[in-house]
Short mmCIF file of C-alpha atoms and ligand atoms in Angstrom, two decimals:
data_model
loop_
_atom_site.label_atom_id
_atom_site.label_comp_id
_atom_site.label_asym_id
_atom_site.label_seq_id
_atom_site.Cartn_x
_atom_site.Cartn_y
_atom_site.Cartn_z
CA UNK A 1 1.83 20.05 16.57
CA UNK A 2 2.38 23.57 19.20
CA UNK A 3 2.00 22.04 21.87
CA UNK A 4 3.57 18.92 21.30
CA UNK A 5 6.80 19.91 20.22
CA UNK A 6 9.18 19.86 20.33
CA UNK A 7 9.79 16.43 23.02
CA UNK A 8 7.89 14.02 20.89
CA UNK A 9 7.54 10.16 20.69
CA UNK A 10 5.90 8.40 18.58
CA UNK A 11 4.36 4.91 19.71
CA UNK A 12 1.29 3.84 16.75
CA UNK A 13 -0.26 1.08 19.46
CA UNK A 14 -1.60 3.56 21.63
CA UNK A 15 -5.28 4.18 22.66
CA UNK A 16 -7.50 6.15 20.43
CA UNK A 17 -8.02 9.56 22.59
CA UNK A 18 -9.05 12.67 21.73
CA UNK A 19 -7.66 16.14 23.34
CA UNK A 20 -10.37 18.47 22.61
CA UNK A 21 -9.38 21.26 20.74
CA UNK A 22 -5.86 19.96 20.17
CA UNK A 23 -6.57 19.66 16.41
CA UNK A 24 -4.41 16.18 17.83
CA UNK A 25 -6.55 13.27 17.61
CA UNK A 26 -5.04 9.54 17.74
CA UNK A 27 -2.48 6.61 19.08
CA UNK A 28 0.54 9.41 19.26
CA UNK A 29 1.55 9.08 22.48
CA UNK A 30 3.67 12.49 22.75
CA UNK A 31 5.79 14.03 25.62
CA UNK A 32 5.96 17.59 25.47
CA UNK A 33 7.83 19.91 28.22
CA UNK A 34 5.36 23.84 29.15
CA UNK A 35 7.26 27.20 29.91
CA UNK A 36 6.50 26.63 33.20
CA UNK A 37 8.05 23.31 33.21
CA UNK A 38 10.72 24.35 31.15
CA UNK A 39 11.94 26.35 34.21
CA UNK A 40 11.55 23.39 36.95
CA UNK A 41 12.87 21.02 34.65
CA UNK A 42 16.64 22.22 36.49
CA UNK A 43 15.35 22.94 40.37
CA UNK A 44 12.80 19.97 40.03
CA UNK A 45 13.89 17.96 37.15
CA UNK A 46 11.93 16.08 34.52
CA UNK A 47 8.68 17.40 35.22
CA UNK A 48 6.26 16.67 31.73
CA UNK A 49 2.87 15.31 30.07
CA UNK A 50 2.00 12.52 28.54
CA UNK A 51 -0.39 12.67 26.32
CA UNK A 52 -1.82 10.83 23.99
CA UNK A 53 -2.61 13.00 20.92
CA UNK A 54 -1.69 12.27 16.85
CA UNK A 55 -0.10 14.72 14.64
CA UNK A 56 -2.25 16.54 13.54
CA UNK A 57 -1.78 15.58 9.14
CA UNK A 58 -2.16 12.10 8.06
CA UNK A 59 0.31 11.07 5.37
CA UNK A 60 -1.92 9.98 2.34
CA UNK A 61 -0.73 6.67 -0.04
CA UNK A 62 -2.16 5.92 -3.41
CA UNK A 63 -1.92 2.29 -3.62
CA UNK A 64 -3.12 2.12 -7.96
CA UNK A 65 -3.94 -0.81 -9.71
CA UNK A 66 -6.75 -2.67 -11.97
CA UNK A 67 -9.78 -3.65 -10.84
CA UNK A 68 -8.95 -7.42 -9.62
CA UNK A 69 -5.34 -7.29 -9.27
CA UNK A 70 -5.05 -8.08 -5.48
CA UNK A 71 -5.44 -4.19 -4.04
CA UNK A 72 -7.21 -5.32 -1.31
CA UNK A 73 -4.32 -8.71 -0.45
CA UNK A 74 -1.87 -5.69 -0.01
CA UNK A 75 -4.15 -3.81 2.14
CA UNK A 76 -4.89 -6.45 4.81
CA UNK A 77 -0.68 -6.60 4.10
CA UNK A 78 -0.41 -3.77 5.59
CA UNK A 79 -2.34 -2.64 7.97
CA UNK A 80 -1.14 -5.72 9.89
CA UNK A 81 2.34 -3.70 9.00
CA UNK A 82 0.51 -1.61 11.59
CA UNK A 83 -1.49 -4.37 14.54
CA UNK A 84 -5.07 -4.78 14.40
CA UNK A 85 -7.81 -5.47 12.15
CA UNK A 86 -9.50 -3.37 9.71
CA UNK A 87 -13.40 -3.27 10.11
CA UNK A 88 -15.99 -0.80 7.44
CA UNK A 89 -17.26 2.42 9.62
CA UNK A 90 -18.97 1.13 12.47
CA UNK A 91 -22.69 1.98 12.25
CA UNK A 92 -22.38 2.61 9.17
CA UNK A 93 -23.41 1.31 4.76
CA UNK A 94 -23.06 -1.67 5.61
CA UNK A 95 -21.69 -1.67 1.25
CA UNK A 96 -19.34 1.18 2.30
CA UNK A 97 -15.59 0.06 0.33
CA UNK A 98 -14.22 1.88 3.69
CA UNK A 99 -11.80 -0.01 6.47
CA UNK A 100 -10.46 1.50 9.90
CA UNK A 101 -8.38 0.23 11.21
CA UNK A 102 -6.66 1.46 14.58
CA UNK A 103 -3.57 3.58 12.65
CA UNK A 104 -4.92 3.19 8.48
CA UNK A 105 -8.05 3.88 7.42
CA UNK A 106 -8.52 2.88 3.83
CA UNK A 107 -10.68 4.22 0.84
CA UNK A 108 -11.49 3.22 -2.58
CA UNK A 109 -12.02 5.99 -5.16
CA UNK A 110 -14.31 4.23 -7.02
CA UNK A 111 -15.75 6.24 -4.04
CA UNK A 112 -15.80 9.52 -7.00
CA UNK A 113 -17.38 7.43 -10.14
CA UNK A 114 -19.74 11.01 -10.98
CA UNK A 115 -21.27 7.89 -13.08
CA UNK A 116 -22.96 5.06 -11.89
CA UNK A 117 -23.83 1.64 -13.38
CA UNK A 118 -26.66 2.93 -15.33
CA UNK A 119 -25.86 6.43 -16.28
CA UNK A 120 -21.21 5.59 -17.58
CA UNK A 121 -23.82 2.40 -19.55
CA UNK A 122 -25.91 5.40 -21.24
CA UNK A 123 -23.01 7.44 -21.68
CA UNK A 124 -21.25 4.75 -23.12
CA UNK A 125 -17.94 4.53 -20.77
CA UNK A 126 -15.87 3.06 -18.81
CA UNK A 127 -15.49 3.27 -14.91
CA UNK A 128 -11.74 3.38 -15.40
CA UNK A 129 -13.08 7.14 -18.13
CA UNK A 130 -12.30 9.34 -16.32
CA UNK A 131 -14.80 10.85 -17.91
CA UNK A 132 -16.86 8.56 -15.30
CA UNK A 133 -14.71 10.02 -12.35
CA UNK A 134 -15.31 13.99 -10.60
CA UNK A 135 -11.68 14.39 -9.93
CA UNK A 136 -11.96 17.70 -8.38
CA UNK A 137 -14.25 16.63 -5.49
CA UNK A 138 -11.37 13.75 -4.98
CA UNK A 139 -8.48 16.09 -4.76
CA UNK A 140 -10.82 19.20 -3.22
CA UNK A 141 -10.73 15.48 -0.41
CA UNK A 142 -7.44 13.75 0.37
CA UNK A 143 -6.31 18.36 0.47
CA UNK A 144 -8.99 18.13 2.96
CA UNK A 145 -7.73 14.89 4.57
CA UNK A 146 -4.36 15.37 5.08
CA UNK A 147 -4.59 19.27 6.47
CA UNK A 148 -6.48 16.48 10.11
CA UNK A 149 -10.34 17.68 8.58
CA UNK A 150 -12.67 15.26 7.89
CA UNK A 151 -14.47 15.01 4.80
CA UNK A 152 -18.42 13.56 4.29
CA UNK A 153 -17.21 11.26 0.81
CA UNK A 154 -19.81 10.40 -1.58
CA UNK A 155 -19.59 5.46 -1.72
CA UNK A 156 -19.97 3.63 -5.07
CA UNK A 157 -21.89 1.17 -4.31
CA UNK A 158 -20.56 -2.54 -6.52
CA UNK A 159 -23.84 -3.50 -5.29
CA UNK A 160 -26.46 -0.81 -6.87
CA UNK A 161 -24.56 -0.03 -9.05
CA UNK A 162 -25.70 3.37 -7.93
CA UNK A 163 -24.24 6.77 -5.56
CA UNK A 164 -25.43 6.38 -1.89
CA UNK A 165 -25.17 9.10 0.72
CA UNK A 166 -22.12 9.96 0.93
CA UNK A 167 -19.85 8.13 4.31
CA UNK A 168 -17.90 11.32 6.83
CA UNK A 169 -14.12 10.54 7.15
CA UNK A 170 -12.14 11.89 10.31
CA UNK A 171 -8.28 11.75 9.50
CA UNK A 172 -6.59 9.42 10.40
CA UNK A 173 -2.32 8.59 10.90
CA UNK A 174 -2.59 6.64 7.45
CA UNK A 175 -5.05 7.79 4.07
CA UNK A 176 -4.57 5.56 2.50
CA UNK A 177 -6.19 6.33 -1.10
CA UNK A 178 -6.55 2.63 -3.08
CA UNK A 179 -8.51 1.95 -6.14
CA UNK A 180 -8.34 3.06 -10.57
CA UNK A 181 -6.91 7.13 -9.98
CA UNK A 182 -4.42 7.67 -7.24
CA UNK A 183 -2.46 8.72 -9.91
CA UNK A 184 -4.25 10.22 -12.90
CA UNK A 185 -5.26 13.43 -11.43
CA UNK A 186 -1.68 15.19 -10.78
CA UNK A 187 -3.25 17.84 -8.03
CA UNK A 188 -4.01 14.92 -6.02
CA UNK A 189 -1.17 12.67 -6.84
CA UNK A 190 1.26 15.71 -5.04
CA UNK A 191 -0.74 15.31 -2.03
CA UNK A 192 0.66 11.65 -2.33
CA UNK A 193 3.56 10.92 0.92
CA UNK A 194 4.49 7.38 -1.16
CA UNK A 195 2.90 5.85 -3.79
CA UNK A 196 2.72 1.98 -4.99
CA UNK A 197 1.18 0.54 -8.82
CA UNK A 198 0.35 -3.77 -9.00
CA UNK A 199 1.06 -4.14 -12.25
CA UNK A 200 0.25 -6.35 -12.99
CA UNK A 201 0.20 -8.89 -15.98
CA UNK A 202 -2.24 -9.59 -18.88
CA UNK A 203 -1.37 -13.50 -18.73
CA UNK A 204 -1.33 -13.22 -15.05
CA UNK A 205 -4.90 -10.75 -14.24
CA UNK A 206 -6.59 -13.11 -16.40
CA UNK A 207 -5.51 -16.35 -14.26
CA UNK A 208 -6.96 -14.63 -11.36
CA UNK A 209 -10.05 -13.17 -13.12
CA UNK A 210 -11.08 -16.30 -13.56
CA UNK A 211 -10.06 -17.95 -10.30
CA UNK A 212 -12.25 -15.00 -8.64
CA UNK A 213 -14.94 -14.31 -10.76
CA UNK A 214 -15.59 -18.20 -12.46
CA UNK A 215 -14.87 -20.78 -9.10
CA UNK A 216 -15.96 -17.34 -6.56
CA UNK A 217 -18.45 -15.50 -8.27
CA UNK A 218 -20.23 -17.60 -11.46
CA UNK A 219 -19.22 -15.75 -14.43
CA UNK A 220 -18.67 -17.65 -18.30
CA UNK A 221 -14.96 -17.59 -19.01
CA UNK A 222 -16.75 -15.95 -22.66
CA UNK A 223 -18.39 -12.65 -20.40
CA UNK A 224 -14.73 -12.38 -18.03
CA UNK A 225 -12.07 -12.86 -21.69
CA UNK A 226 -15.43 -9.88 -22.32
CA UNK A 227 -14.97 -7.82 -19.45
CA UNK A 228 -11.25 -7.77 -19.90
CA UNK A 229 -10.70 -7.40 -23.57
CA UNK A 230 -13.80 -4.14 -23.15
CA UNK A 231 -11.35 -2.66 -19.73
CA UNK A 232 -8.45 -3.26 -21.60
CA UNK A 233 -8.51 0.01 -24.25
CA UNK A 234 -8.59 2.71 -21.33
CA UNK A 235 -7.13 0.51 -18.73
CA UNK A 236 -4.41 1.00 -21.89
CA UNK A 237 -4.98 4.98 -21.91
CA UNK A 238 -5.98 6.26 -18.76
CA UNK A 239 -4.52 3.23 -15.52
CA UNK A 240 -1.52 1.75 -16.54
CA UNK A 241 0.07 4.74 -17.53
CA UNK A 242 0.79 5.68 -13.69
CA UNK A 243 3.11 3.34 -12.72
CA UNK A 244 5.70 6.38 -14.69
CA UNK A 245 4.45 8.14 -11.58
CA UNK A 246 5.20 5.06 -8.49
CA UNK A 247 7.92 5.63 -5.93
CA UNK A 248 7.19 1.58 -5.76
CA UNK A 249 6.09 -0.89 -8.48
CA UNK A 250 5.19 -4.46 -8.04
CA UNK A 251 5.02 -6.40 -11.62
CA UNK A 252 4.22 -9.75 -11.61
CA UNK A 253 4.95 -11.36 -15.09
CA UNK A 254 4.70 -15.62 -15.60
CA UNK A 255 7.71 -17.39 -14.37
CA UNK A 256 10.71 -17.78 -16.92
CA UNK A 257 11.89 -21.16 -15.45
CA UNK A 258 9.52 -23.11 -16.59
CA UNK A 259 10.16 -23.34 -20.52
CA UNK A 260 6.43 -21.93 -21.94
CA UNK A 261 5.13 -21.80 -19.73
CA UNK A 262 0.71 -21.41 -19.27
CA UNK A 263 -0.60 -22.36 -16.42
CA UNK A 264 0.78 -18.80 -14.58
CA UNK A 265 0.79 -20.48 -11.08
CA UNK A 266 4.23 -20.05 -11.57
CA UNK A 267 5.09 -16.19 -11.20
CA UNK A 268 8.38 -13.86 -10.72
CA UNK A 269 7.99 -11.20 -9.46
CA UNK A 270 9.46 -7.20 -9.73
CA UNK A 271 9.58 -4.77 -7.27
CA UNK A 272 10.95 -1.40 -8.59
CA UNK A 273 11.89 1.04 -6.53
CA UNK A 274 13.16 4.76 -7.09
CA UNK A 275 15.73 5.85 -5.92
CA UNK A 276 16.19 9.37 -4.14
CA UNK A 277 13.04 9.47 -2.25
CA UNK A 278 13.03 11.49 1.18
CA UNK A 279 12.18 8.74 3.74
CA UNK A 280 12.18 5.73 1.18
CA UNK A 281 15.60 3.60 1.14
CA UNK A 282 14.96 0.78 -1.86
CA UNK A 283 16.17 -2.74 -0.57
CA UNK A 284 19.26 -4.43 -1.29
CA UNK A 285 20.20 -8.26 -1.86
CA UNK A 286 24.66 -8.56 -0.41
CA UNK A 287 25.42 -4.68 -1.82
CA UNK A 288 23.63 -2.68 -2.13
CA UNK A 289 24.17 -1.57 -6.16
CA UNK A 290 25.70 -4.13 -7.24
CA UNK A 291 23.41 -6.98 -10.03
CA UNK A 292 23.10 -10.20 -7.85
CA UNK A 293 22.11 -13.81 -9.49
CA UNK A 294 20.92 -15.82 -6.92
CA UNK A 295 19.63 -18.83 -5.99
CA UNK A 296 18.90 -20.33 -2.61
CA UNK A 297 17.85 -23.31 -2.94
CA UNK A 298 20.05 -25.91 -1.49
CA UNK A 299 20.10 -26.85 2.37
CA UNK A 300 18.75 -24.53 3.01
CA UNK A 301 16.11 -23.64 1.57
CA UNK A 302 13.56 -26.81 -0.68
CA UNK A 303 12.77 -25.94 -3.16
CA UNK A 304 10.60 -28.57 -5.32
CA UNK A 305 10.45 -27.88 -9.57
CA UNK A 306 11.19 -25.06 -10.69
CA UNK A 307 12.83 -23.64 -7.59
CA UNK A 308 13.38 -20.18 -7.18
CA UNK A 309 15.28 -17.27 -8.38
CA UNK A 310 16.70 -14.31 -7.03
CA UNK A 311 18.14 -11.10 -8.93
CA UNK A 312 18.65 -8.06 -8.02
CA UNK A 313 20.05 -4.78 -9.19
CA UNK A 314 20.46 -0.82 -10.60
CA UNK A 315 17.85 -0.44 -13.25
CA UNK A 316 16.32 2.86 -15.60
CA UNK A 317 12.37 2.95 -15.51
CA UNK A 318 10.66 5.93 -17.37
CA UNK A 319 13.59 7.68 -17.44
CA UNK A 320 14.08 7.51 -13.77
CA UNK A 321 17.36 5.38 -11.69
CA UNK A 322 15.65 2.35 -9.87
CA UNK A 323 17.26 -0.84 -7.90
CA UNK A 324 14.76 -4.04 -9.26
CA UNK A 325 14.88 -7.01 -6.40
CA UNK A 326 12.86 -10.15 -8.93
CA UNK A 327 12.23 -13.23 -7.51
CA UNK A 328 11.07 -15.60 -9.71
CA UNK A 329 9.45 -19.19 -8.66
CA UNK A 330 7.42 -20.37 -4.83
CA UNK A 331 8.71 -21.14 -2.22
CA UNK A 332 7.53 -25.34 -0.22
CA UNK A 333 7.91 -24.23 3.55
CA UNK A 334 7.61 -20.68 4.23
CA UNK A 335 9.55 -20.77 7.77
CA UNK A 336 12.11 -21.81 5.95
CA UNK A 337 11.57 -17.79 4.72
CA UNK A 338 13.52 -16.27 7.11
CA UNK A 339 16.82 -17.21 5.28
CA UNK A 340 16.43 -15.65 2.27
CA UNK A 341 14.82 -12.70 5.12
CA UNK A 342 19.12 -12.30 6.25
CA UNK A 343 20.44 -12.25 3.05
CA UNK A 344 18.45 -8.69 2.37
CA UNK A 345 19.42 -4.66 3.48
CA UNK A 346 17.50 -2.27 4.13
CA UNK A 347 14.25 -3.78 4.72
CA UNK A 348 13.03 -1.00 7.66
CA UNK A 349 11.98 -4.12 10.14
CA UNK A 350 12.04 -3.39 13.68
CA UNK A 351 13.70 -7.19 14.79
CA UNK A 352 15.82 -9.95 13.40
CA UNK A 353 12.54 -12.07 10.88
CA UNK A 354 9.93 -10.14 10.83
CA UNK A 355 8.76 -10.33 7.48
CA UNK A 356 8.82 -14.32 8.01
CA UNK A 357 6.66 -13.43 10.94
CA UNK A 358 4.49 -11.51 8.30
CA UNK A 359 4.74 -13.89 6.10
CA UNK A 360 4.33 -16.95 8.47
CA UNK A 361 0.68 -14.88 10.21
CA UNK A 362 -1.16 -14.11 6.59
CA UNK A 363 -0.17 -18.34 5.21
CA UNK A 364 -3.89 -18.50 3.89
CA UNK A 365 -3.81 -14.90 1.99
CA UNK A 366 -2.32 -14.81 -1.80
CA UNK A 367 0.69 -15.67 -2.93
CA UNK A 368 2.29 -15.99 0.27
CA UNK A 369 4.46 -18.22 -1.21
CA UNK A 370 5.91 -15.98 -3.95
CA UNK A 371 7.35 -12.34 -4.34
CA UNK A 372 3.64 -10.82 -4.13
CA UNK A 373 3.55 -12.14 -1.37
CA UNK A 374 7.21 -11.18 0.30
CA UNK A 375 7.18 -7.48 -1.81
CA UNK A 376 3.22 -6.33 -0.35
CA UNK A 377 4.66 -7.38 2.74
CA UNK A 378 8.34 -5.17 2.81
CA UNK A 379 5.71 -2.71 1.44
CA UNK A 380 4.03 -2.61 4.00
CA UNK A 381 7.11 -2.57 6.56
CA UNK A 382 8.52 0.36 4.67
CA UNK A 383 5.32 2.77 4.48
CA UNK A 384 5.96 1.82 8.38
CA UNK A 385 9.48 3.04 8.65
CA UNK A 386 8.09 5.97 5.29
CA UNK A 387 5.57 7.45 8.48
CA UNK A 388 7.82 6.72 11.42
CA UNK A 389 10.07 9.30 10.30
CA UNK A 390 7.19 11.54 8.50
CA UNK A 391 6.55 11.43 12.01
CA UNK A 392 9.92 12.39 13.90
CA UNK A 393 10.83 14.95 10.95
CA UNK A 394 7.60 17.34 11.91
CA UNK A 395 7.89 16.66 15.81
CA UNK A 396 11.67 18.00 14.80
CA UNK A 397 13.02 14.48 17.01
CA UNK A 398 15.01 12.00 15.39
CA UNK A 399 13.42 9.34 13.28
CA UNK A 400 14.20 6.30 15.96
CA UNK A 401 16.34 3.36 14.53
CA UNK A 402 14.86 0.91 13.17
CA UNK A 403 16.07 -1.28 10.35
CA UNK A 404 17.33 -4.20 10.42
N1 ATP B 1 -1.07 -12.71 -5.12
C1 ATP B 1 -2.07 -13.38 -5.41
N2 ATP B 1 -2.03 -14.97 -6.45
C2 ATP B 1 -2.45 -15.20 -6.54
N3 ATP B 1 -4.07 -14.62 -6.84
C3 ATP B 1 -4.29 -13.63 -6.25
C4 ATP B 1 -2.79 -12.47 -5.54
N4 ATP B 1 -3.11 -11.39 -5.07
C5 ATP B 1 -5.32 -11.27 -5.96
N5 ATP B 1 -5.28 -12.84 -5.75
C6 ATP B 1 -6.42 -13.03 -6.71
O1 ATP B 1 -7.47 -11.84 -7.45
C7 ATP B 1 -8.08 -11.41 -6.91
C8 ATP B 1 -7.87 -10.19 -5.89
O2 ATP B 1 -7.57 -9.95 -6.04
P1 ATP B 1 -7.88 -8.88 -5.05
O3 ATP B 1 -9.42 -8.84 -4.03
O4 ATP B 1 -7.01 -8.71 -3.45
O5 ATP B 1 -8.52 -7.23 -5.46
P2 ATP B 1 -8.61 -6.82 -6.26
O6 ATP B 1 -6.99 -5.33 -6.45
O7 ATP B 1 -8.81 -5.87 -4.45
O8 ATP B 1 -9.56 -6.51 -6.17
P3 ATP B 1 -10.53 -5.78 -7.03
O9 ATP B 1 -10.41 -4.78 -6.78
O10 ATP B 1 -11.74 -6.58 -7.58
O11 ATP B 1 -11.70 -5.65 -5.31
C9 ATP B 1 -7.95 -12.71 -5.72
O12 ATP B 1 -9.50 -13.64 -5.27
C10 ATP B 1 -7.63 -13.91 -6.33
O13 ATP B 1 -8.33 -14.50 -6.00
O1 5RP B 2 -13.13 -0.97 -12.15
C1 5RP B 2 -13.71 -0.94 -10.97
C2 5RP B 2 -12.56 -1.00 -9.74
O2 5RP B 2 -13.21 -1.63 -8.85
C3 5RP B 2 -15.27 -1.40 -11.19
O3 5RP B 2 -15.68 -2.52 -12.30
C4 5RP B 2 -15.76 0.05 -11.25
O4 5RP B 2 -15.50 0.56 -9.99
C5 5RP B 2 -17.73 0.12 -11.19
O5 5RP B 2 -17.82 -1.30 -10.39
P1 5RP B 2 -19.60 -2.01 -10.71
O6 5RP B 2 -18.16 -3.45 -11.95
O7 5RP B 2 -19.58 -2.65 -9.75
O8 5RP B 2 -20.65 -1.80 -11.68
#
């Protein structure tokens, strides 16, 4: 750090460059002034060196959810906010669960299963049970990455159900740990700079599972039901309680706009944002801290049945102060989302309409016409903002005004 501080600017899209022995790695345009150049500044004007390097310590984001609850979709939206596509490690295990982009590396915590599929069966435990996971190794390795060190991370192979030889993970700018237990172990939790929990209600989870596992993977309705039932006690005991620790929770519920709806297609989605989290300013609708109900349908937003309803206001969640933004219903025309975006504040966009642009870019992702896609996109933008503020603080410079 000493080399690049304090005259530093950041760019997320500069090429990947390594500076030998510097401790800096990638994607950061750093302007630094040496002692001699500082002396010469007064005589000869600024003589700065622009060096492409990274801040040596990644920020760490935790994303928790049960299987099939939209973690991969969320990760694709997040990666897209930073630009560039995420791919598995080049030349590595084809069944690797890791996704790497210019700025982010996303690892799946299934890789810390200590028992393979046969081992779990023999011991009669599910993958959700902490006994089937190696939290000591998870902690050691997330800590090492946070300190800027590469790790040899195990791979859990979902195709074979076996533990494969490890893969090398280099520290990125933003390290995301996604899976069942990112906030379960206190030591790992304390390493997170920001945490998100995707809270999908049972009814909706069931509908999504059927959609994927029946339509796309050929499972029977009975086997899907049985698998959800078998996981439920461990889900309730070990996964669900993590939401109390999350800085942001995206809760997905059946709509309230259709009485006794049992189709599960129209969703009511809540973005629960913890107050007082450093570098995280909750989004608000119209007026910060007020309680608002808003039906935007009419001249500027096309809504077919059952319409769209937004709500916003302060609340408490597990005894903590939060702001909650809620959307019930779905968009007919995604381009009209700009009308909704213009009434939201603290979005951490870089330009007017960035949320709408991101949503249009990924209109084919699941949830793009409702609050799941909208709130995942917003959380992605908040993570970018958080990252930029943390980097700015580390190098002692004020953060670029990024909020619209
Ligand atoms: N917002 C959404 N709206 C509707 N369906 C969704 C949404 N998000 C996810 N799904 C459904 O759930 C399935 C699983 O999504 P995704 O692969 O993102 O979840 P995951 O948590 O990464 O799953 P796994 O852990 O099993 O790999 C998708 O194929 C889709 O059918
Ligand atoms: O809950 C899960 C997280 O993705 C999986 O069920 C767990 O990782 C076990 O994997 P598999 O079903 O492939 O044996």
